[in-house]
XYZ file of C-alpha atoms in Angstrom:
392
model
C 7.846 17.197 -9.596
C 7.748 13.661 -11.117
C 9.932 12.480 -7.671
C 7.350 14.305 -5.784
C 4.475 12.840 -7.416
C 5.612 9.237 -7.386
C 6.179 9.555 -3.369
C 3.573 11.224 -2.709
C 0.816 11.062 -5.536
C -1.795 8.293 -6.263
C -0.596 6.085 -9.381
C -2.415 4.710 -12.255
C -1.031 1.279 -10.945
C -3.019 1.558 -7.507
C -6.427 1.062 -6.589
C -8.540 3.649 -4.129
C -7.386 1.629 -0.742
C -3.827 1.016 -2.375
C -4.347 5.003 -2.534
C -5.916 6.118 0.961
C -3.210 3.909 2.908
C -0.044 5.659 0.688
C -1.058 8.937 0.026
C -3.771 10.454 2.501
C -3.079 8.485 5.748
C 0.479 9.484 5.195
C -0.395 13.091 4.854
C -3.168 12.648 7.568
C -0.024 11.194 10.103
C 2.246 14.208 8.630
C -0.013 16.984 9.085
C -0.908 15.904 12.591
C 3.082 15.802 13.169
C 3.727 19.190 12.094
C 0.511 19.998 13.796
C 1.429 19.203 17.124
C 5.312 20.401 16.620
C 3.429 23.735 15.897
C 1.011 23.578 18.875
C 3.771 24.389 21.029
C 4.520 28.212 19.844
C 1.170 28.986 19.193
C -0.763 27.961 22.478
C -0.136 27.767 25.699
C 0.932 24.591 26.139
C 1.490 24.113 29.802
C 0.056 26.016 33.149
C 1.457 26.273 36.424
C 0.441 27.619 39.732
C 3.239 29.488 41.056
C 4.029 30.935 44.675
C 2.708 34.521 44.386
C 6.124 35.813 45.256
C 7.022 35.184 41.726
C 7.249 37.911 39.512
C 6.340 36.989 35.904
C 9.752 36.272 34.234
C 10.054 33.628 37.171
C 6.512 32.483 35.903
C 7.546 32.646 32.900
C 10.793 30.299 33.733
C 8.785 27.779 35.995
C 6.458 26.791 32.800
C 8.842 26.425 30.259
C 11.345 24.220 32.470
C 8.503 22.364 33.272
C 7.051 21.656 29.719
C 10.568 20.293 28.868
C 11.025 17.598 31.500
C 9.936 14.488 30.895
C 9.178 12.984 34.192
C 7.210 14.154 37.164
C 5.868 13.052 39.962
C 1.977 12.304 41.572
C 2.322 14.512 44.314
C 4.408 16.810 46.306
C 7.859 16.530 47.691
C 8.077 15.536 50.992
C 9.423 16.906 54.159
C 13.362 15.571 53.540
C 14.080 15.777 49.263
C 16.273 13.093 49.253
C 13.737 10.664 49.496
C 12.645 8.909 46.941
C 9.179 10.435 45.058
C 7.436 8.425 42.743
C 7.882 9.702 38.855
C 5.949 9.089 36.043
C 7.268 9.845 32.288
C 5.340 11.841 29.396
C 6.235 12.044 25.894
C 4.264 14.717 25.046
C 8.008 16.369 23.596
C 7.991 13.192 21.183
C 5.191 13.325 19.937
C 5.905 15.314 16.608
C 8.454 12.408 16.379
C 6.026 9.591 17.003
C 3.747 10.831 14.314
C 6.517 11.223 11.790
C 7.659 7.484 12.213
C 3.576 6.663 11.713
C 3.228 8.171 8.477
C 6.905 6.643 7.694
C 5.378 3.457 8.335
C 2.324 3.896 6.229
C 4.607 5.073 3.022
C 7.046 1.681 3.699
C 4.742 -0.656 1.740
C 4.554 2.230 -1.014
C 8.356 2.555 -1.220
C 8.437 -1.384 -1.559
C 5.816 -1.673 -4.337
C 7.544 1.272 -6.393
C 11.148 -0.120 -5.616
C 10.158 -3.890 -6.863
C 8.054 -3.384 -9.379
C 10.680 -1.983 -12.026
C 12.330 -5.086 -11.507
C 10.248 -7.163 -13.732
C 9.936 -7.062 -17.312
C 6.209 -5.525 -17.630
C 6.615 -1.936 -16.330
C 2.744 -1.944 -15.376
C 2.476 1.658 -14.591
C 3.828 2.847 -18.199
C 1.086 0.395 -20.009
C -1.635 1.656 -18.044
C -0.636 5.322 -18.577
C -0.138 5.180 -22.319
C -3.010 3.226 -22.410
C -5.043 6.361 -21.024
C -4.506 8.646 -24.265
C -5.570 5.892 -26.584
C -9.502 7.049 -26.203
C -8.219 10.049 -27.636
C -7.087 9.108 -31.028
C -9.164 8.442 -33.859
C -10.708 5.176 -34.205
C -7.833 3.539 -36.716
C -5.057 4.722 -35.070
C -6.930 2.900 -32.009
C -7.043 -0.371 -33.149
C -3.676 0.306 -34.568
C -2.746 1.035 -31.347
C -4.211 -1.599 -29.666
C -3.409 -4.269 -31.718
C 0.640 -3.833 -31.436
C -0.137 -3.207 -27.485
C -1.696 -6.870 -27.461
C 1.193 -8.392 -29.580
C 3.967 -6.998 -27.026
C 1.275 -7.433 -24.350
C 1.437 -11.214 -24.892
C 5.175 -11.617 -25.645
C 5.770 -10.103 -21.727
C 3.050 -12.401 -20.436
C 5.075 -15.181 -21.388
C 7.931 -14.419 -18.947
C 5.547 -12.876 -16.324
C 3.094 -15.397 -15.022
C 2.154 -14.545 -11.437
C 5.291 -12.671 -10.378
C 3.952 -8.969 -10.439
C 0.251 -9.619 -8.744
C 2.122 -11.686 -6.187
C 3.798 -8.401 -5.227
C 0.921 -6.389 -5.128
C -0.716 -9.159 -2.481
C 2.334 -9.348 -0.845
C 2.056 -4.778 -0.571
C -1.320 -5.359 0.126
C -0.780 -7.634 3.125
C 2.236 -5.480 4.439
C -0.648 -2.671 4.166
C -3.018 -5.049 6.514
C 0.363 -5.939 8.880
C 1.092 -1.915 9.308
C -2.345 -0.829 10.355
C -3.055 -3.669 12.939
C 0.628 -2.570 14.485
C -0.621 0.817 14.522
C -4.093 0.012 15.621
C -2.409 -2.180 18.584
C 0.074 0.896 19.948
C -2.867 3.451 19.926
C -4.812 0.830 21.427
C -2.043 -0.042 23.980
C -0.916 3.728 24.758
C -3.692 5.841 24.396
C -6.611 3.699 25.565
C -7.370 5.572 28.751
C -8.468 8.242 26.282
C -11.126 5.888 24.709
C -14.768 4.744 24.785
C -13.269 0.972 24.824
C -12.197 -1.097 28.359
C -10.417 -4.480 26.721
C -9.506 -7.042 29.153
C -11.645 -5.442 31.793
C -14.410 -7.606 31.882
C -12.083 -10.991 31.562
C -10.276 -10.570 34.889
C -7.755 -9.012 33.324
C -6.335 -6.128 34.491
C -4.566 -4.320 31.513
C -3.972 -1.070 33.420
C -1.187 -2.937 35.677
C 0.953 -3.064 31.946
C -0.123 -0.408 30.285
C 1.665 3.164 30.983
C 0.165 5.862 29.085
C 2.292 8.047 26.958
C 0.624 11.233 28.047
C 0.030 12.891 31.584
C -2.170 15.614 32.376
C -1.984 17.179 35.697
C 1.713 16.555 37.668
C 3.876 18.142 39.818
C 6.877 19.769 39.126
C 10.254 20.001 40.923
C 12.759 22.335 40.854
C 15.840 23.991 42.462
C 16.897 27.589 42.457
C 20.590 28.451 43.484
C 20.554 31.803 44.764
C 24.114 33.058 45.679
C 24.782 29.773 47.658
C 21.425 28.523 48.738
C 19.222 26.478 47.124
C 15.888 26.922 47.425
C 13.638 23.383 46.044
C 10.153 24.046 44.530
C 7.378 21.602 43.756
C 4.479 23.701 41.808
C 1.359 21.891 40.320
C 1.071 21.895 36.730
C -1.548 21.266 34.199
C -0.014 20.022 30.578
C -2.779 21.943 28.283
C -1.500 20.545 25.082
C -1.884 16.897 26.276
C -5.636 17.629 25.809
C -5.095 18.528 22.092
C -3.128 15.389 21.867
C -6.154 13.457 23.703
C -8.474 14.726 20.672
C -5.539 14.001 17.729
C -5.019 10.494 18.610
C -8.628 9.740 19.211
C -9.147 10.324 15.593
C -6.633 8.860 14.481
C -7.543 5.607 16.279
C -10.891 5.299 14.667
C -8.868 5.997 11.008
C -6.658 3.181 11.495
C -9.652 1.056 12.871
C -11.880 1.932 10.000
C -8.830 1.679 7.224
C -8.089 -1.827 9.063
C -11.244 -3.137 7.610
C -11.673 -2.130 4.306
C -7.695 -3.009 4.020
C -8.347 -6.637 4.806
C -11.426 -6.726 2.940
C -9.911 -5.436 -0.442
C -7.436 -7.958 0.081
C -9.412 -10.495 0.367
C -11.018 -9.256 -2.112
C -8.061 -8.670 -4.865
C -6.609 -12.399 -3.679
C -10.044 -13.955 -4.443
C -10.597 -12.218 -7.905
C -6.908 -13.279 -8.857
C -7.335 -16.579 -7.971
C -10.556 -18.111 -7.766
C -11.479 -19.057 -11.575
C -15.417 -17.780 -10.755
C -14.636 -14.855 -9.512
C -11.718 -14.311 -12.015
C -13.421 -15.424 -15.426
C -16.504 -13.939 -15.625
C -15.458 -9.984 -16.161
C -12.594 -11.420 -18.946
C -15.299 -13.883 -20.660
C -17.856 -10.461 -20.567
C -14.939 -8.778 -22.199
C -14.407 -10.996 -24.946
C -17.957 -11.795 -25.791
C -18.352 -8.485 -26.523
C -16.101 -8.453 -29.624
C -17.861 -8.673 -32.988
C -18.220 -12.070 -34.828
C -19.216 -15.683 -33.066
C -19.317 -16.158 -29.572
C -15.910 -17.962 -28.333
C -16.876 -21.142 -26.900
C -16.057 -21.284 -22.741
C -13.345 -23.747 -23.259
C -11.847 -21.478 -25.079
C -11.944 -18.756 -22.963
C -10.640 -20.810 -19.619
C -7.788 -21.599 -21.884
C -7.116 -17.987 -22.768
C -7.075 -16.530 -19.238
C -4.949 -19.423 -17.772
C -2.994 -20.384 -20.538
C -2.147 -16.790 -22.214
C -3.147 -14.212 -19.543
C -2.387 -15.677 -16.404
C -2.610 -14.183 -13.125
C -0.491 -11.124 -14.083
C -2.791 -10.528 -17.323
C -5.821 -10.311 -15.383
C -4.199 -7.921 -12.769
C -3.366 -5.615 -15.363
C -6.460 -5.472 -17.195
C -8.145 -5.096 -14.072
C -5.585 -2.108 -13.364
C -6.668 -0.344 -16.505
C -10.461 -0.670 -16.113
C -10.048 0.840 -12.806
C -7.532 3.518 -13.718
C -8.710 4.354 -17.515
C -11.852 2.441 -18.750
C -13.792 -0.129 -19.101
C -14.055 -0.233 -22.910
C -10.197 0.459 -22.946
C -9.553 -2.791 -20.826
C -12.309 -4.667 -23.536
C -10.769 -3.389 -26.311
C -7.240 -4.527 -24.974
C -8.531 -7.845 -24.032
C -10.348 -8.472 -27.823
C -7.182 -7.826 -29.078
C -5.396 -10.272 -27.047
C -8.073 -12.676 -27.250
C -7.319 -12.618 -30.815
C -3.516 -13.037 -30.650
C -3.967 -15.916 -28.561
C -6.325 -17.869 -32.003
C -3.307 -16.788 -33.993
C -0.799 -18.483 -31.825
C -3.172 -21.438 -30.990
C -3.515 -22.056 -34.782
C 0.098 -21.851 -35.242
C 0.343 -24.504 -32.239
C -2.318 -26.546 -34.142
C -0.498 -26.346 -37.416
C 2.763 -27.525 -35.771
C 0.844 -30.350 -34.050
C -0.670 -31.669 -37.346
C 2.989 -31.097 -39.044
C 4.827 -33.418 -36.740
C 1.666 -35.950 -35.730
C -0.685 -35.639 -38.259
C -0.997 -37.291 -41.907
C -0.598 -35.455 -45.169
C -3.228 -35.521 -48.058
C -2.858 -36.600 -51.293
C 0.705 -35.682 -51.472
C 0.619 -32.122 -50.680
C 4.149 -30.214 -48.991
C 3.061 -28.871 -45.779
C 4.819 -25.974 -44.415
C 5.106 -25.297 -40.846
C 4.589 -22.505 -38.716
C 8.342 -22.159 -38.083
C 8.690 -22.028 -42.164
C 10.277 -25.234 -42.555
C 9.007 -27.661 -45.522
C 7.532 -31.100 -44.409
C 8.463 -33.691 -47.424
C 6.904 -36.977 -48.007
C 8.605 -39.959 -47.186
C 10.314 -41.645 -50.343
C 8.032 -44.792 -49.700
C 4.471 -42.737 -50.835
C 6.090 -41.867 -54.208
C 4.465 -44.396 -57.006
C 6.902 -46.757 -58.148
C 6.704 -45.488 -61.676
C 7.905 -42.003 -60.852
C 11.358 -41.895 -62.149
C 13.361 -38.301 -62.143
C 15.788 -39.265 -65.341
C 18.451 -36.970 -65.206
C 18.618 -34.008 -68.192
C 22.099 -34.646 -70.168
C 23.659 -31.149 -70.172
C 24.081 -28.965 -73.109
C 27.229 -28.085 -74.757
């Protein structure tokens, strides 16, 4: 169940779109597949008219040899067979296939996301899911809790910079590349069924290379040996199903169309919040300022996000607001803000160890616990260390 529900399921590392374009349109594209695979055995899906000299298992025959060809013709057979009779193809017996390789190509970007994202050190999906339960402990254990989250939080942060919310723009515009692929072959193949005329009206004619995938009403031609003649038919033939097929893809069109949009839009959206600093800064500063105790000075805070968080700490925290809580994410982000003064102090202590200038003869000891003595020269030259004779 836990292979089922990573395929298939919506993660605590995704947002809504992330969700609708890996999980629903993929069992939107799958249901429509089985669908029409189904369609066949439970309608009628083709209708001839037949010579009335056929008796019904010849009827019967006639409309299932005819629903699995895949060319026909535009009109009847001529005089003399051999000649040549225009044919046009349908794929009405592919379609089941068609819609599989859809929904495979909607779940591609989903497979890549969960494949690469083990790969780095910060396992992004665990964090936000532990992260979950915390609201559920007493208030100690939280800040228990959070505080050793924020220590190995930081430590990670320090060997991933930008690397995992690169890959999640990078899934996010594979999303964007999918859908306007799909939107251009239901554009390109099913447009006769649509409300839209492209190219019409610039002295274009798109209808000289476009050939639909579907055909309606065709004509069918077949032989019948009987003892040693062969008798040729051409009956006319209506392909009922292709008008369920009409309806299916019709919908599906204005999906993709719709999902197209708000795709591009979250992207833009999630690239802009990762990487412009007034879009970024605001909801992390809001965060912080909420903490007990002084107000952190901006500076401060610019230095924290870009210095400490970077891109990948912001994605994250953004993850868990949008997957857990808000006051989870603050309470994260306090606690982070906090080990970042810690190691800022211990930068400032090792700064004023190696550049500063003692006082008054003090030992200074350094962050990394070594001892910084004063140079023989500040001793008074009085100070003598006589040597005690030893005892017997």
């Amino acid at each position: 169940m836990a292979v089922f529900g990573s395929w298939f399921g919506r993660e605590v590392d995704q947002d809504h779109v992330y969700s609708i374009n890996g999980f629903w349109t993929v069992l939107l594209f799958a249901v429509c597949s089985v669908g029409s695979f189904a369609l066949r055995y439970i309608t009628t899906p083709i209708s001839c008219w037949c010579p009335a000299q056929f008796t019904s298992s010849m009827i019967s025959y006639t409309e299932k040899s005819c629903f699995l060809k895949d060319m026909y013709h535009n009109n009847s057979i001529s005089d003399n067979y051999d000649d040549e009779i225009p044919s046009v193809p349908s794929f009405h017996l592919w379609i089941p296939l068609i819609l599989f390789f859809q929904a495979l190509a909607f779940k591609v970007p989903n497979i890549t996301w969960n494949s690469c994202k083990h790969l780095l050190t910060l396992n992004m999906e665990e964090t936000v899911e532990s992260l979950k339960s915390v609201q559920l402990t007493s208030p100690e254990n939280r800040q228990a809790i959070f505080s050793d989250a924020a220590r190995v939080f930081g430590s990670l942060l320090r060997r991933n910079r930008f690397f995992l919310a690169l890959l999640y723009l990078f899934v996010k515009l594979l999303l964007c590349i999918n859908l306007i692929a799909q939107f251009m072959f239901l554009t390109t193949y099913f447009r006769q069924y649509l409300a839209i005329r492209v190219g019409s009206y610039a002295d274009f004619d798109v209808d000289s290379i476009i050939k639909p995938l579907l055909v309606k009403d065709i004509y069918c031609h077949f032989q019948i040996h009987f003892l040693q003649n062969t008798q040729i038919f051409s009956v006319q033939c209506t392909l009922q199903i292709t008008e369920i097929y009409e309806k299916m893809f019709i919908f599906l069109w204005y999906w993709v169309f719709l999902l197209a949009i708000i795709t591009i839009l979250n992207l833009v959206l999630w690239a802009g919040f990762l990487f412009l600093p007034f879009l970024r800064d605001g909801r992390i500063a809001a965060h912080v300022n909420a903490s007990k105790g002084a107000r952190p000075n901006e500076p401060a805070v610019t230095r924290f996000i870009s210095s400490f968080l970077g891109i990948d700490g912001v994605f994250v925290l953004s993850m868990i607001s949008r997957n857990s809580s808000e006051l989870v994410a603050a309470d994260l982000t306090q606690h982070l803000y906090q080990v970042f003064q810690e190691k800022e102090r211990e930068w400032q202590n090792q700064r004023n160890l190696y550049t500063g200038e003692t006082e008054g003869g003090a030992v200074v000891t350094g962050a990394t616990g070594t001892i910084a003595a004063l140079p023989i020269r500040t001793l008074p030259p009085c100070a003598e260390n006589p040597e005690k004779a030893p005892t017997m």
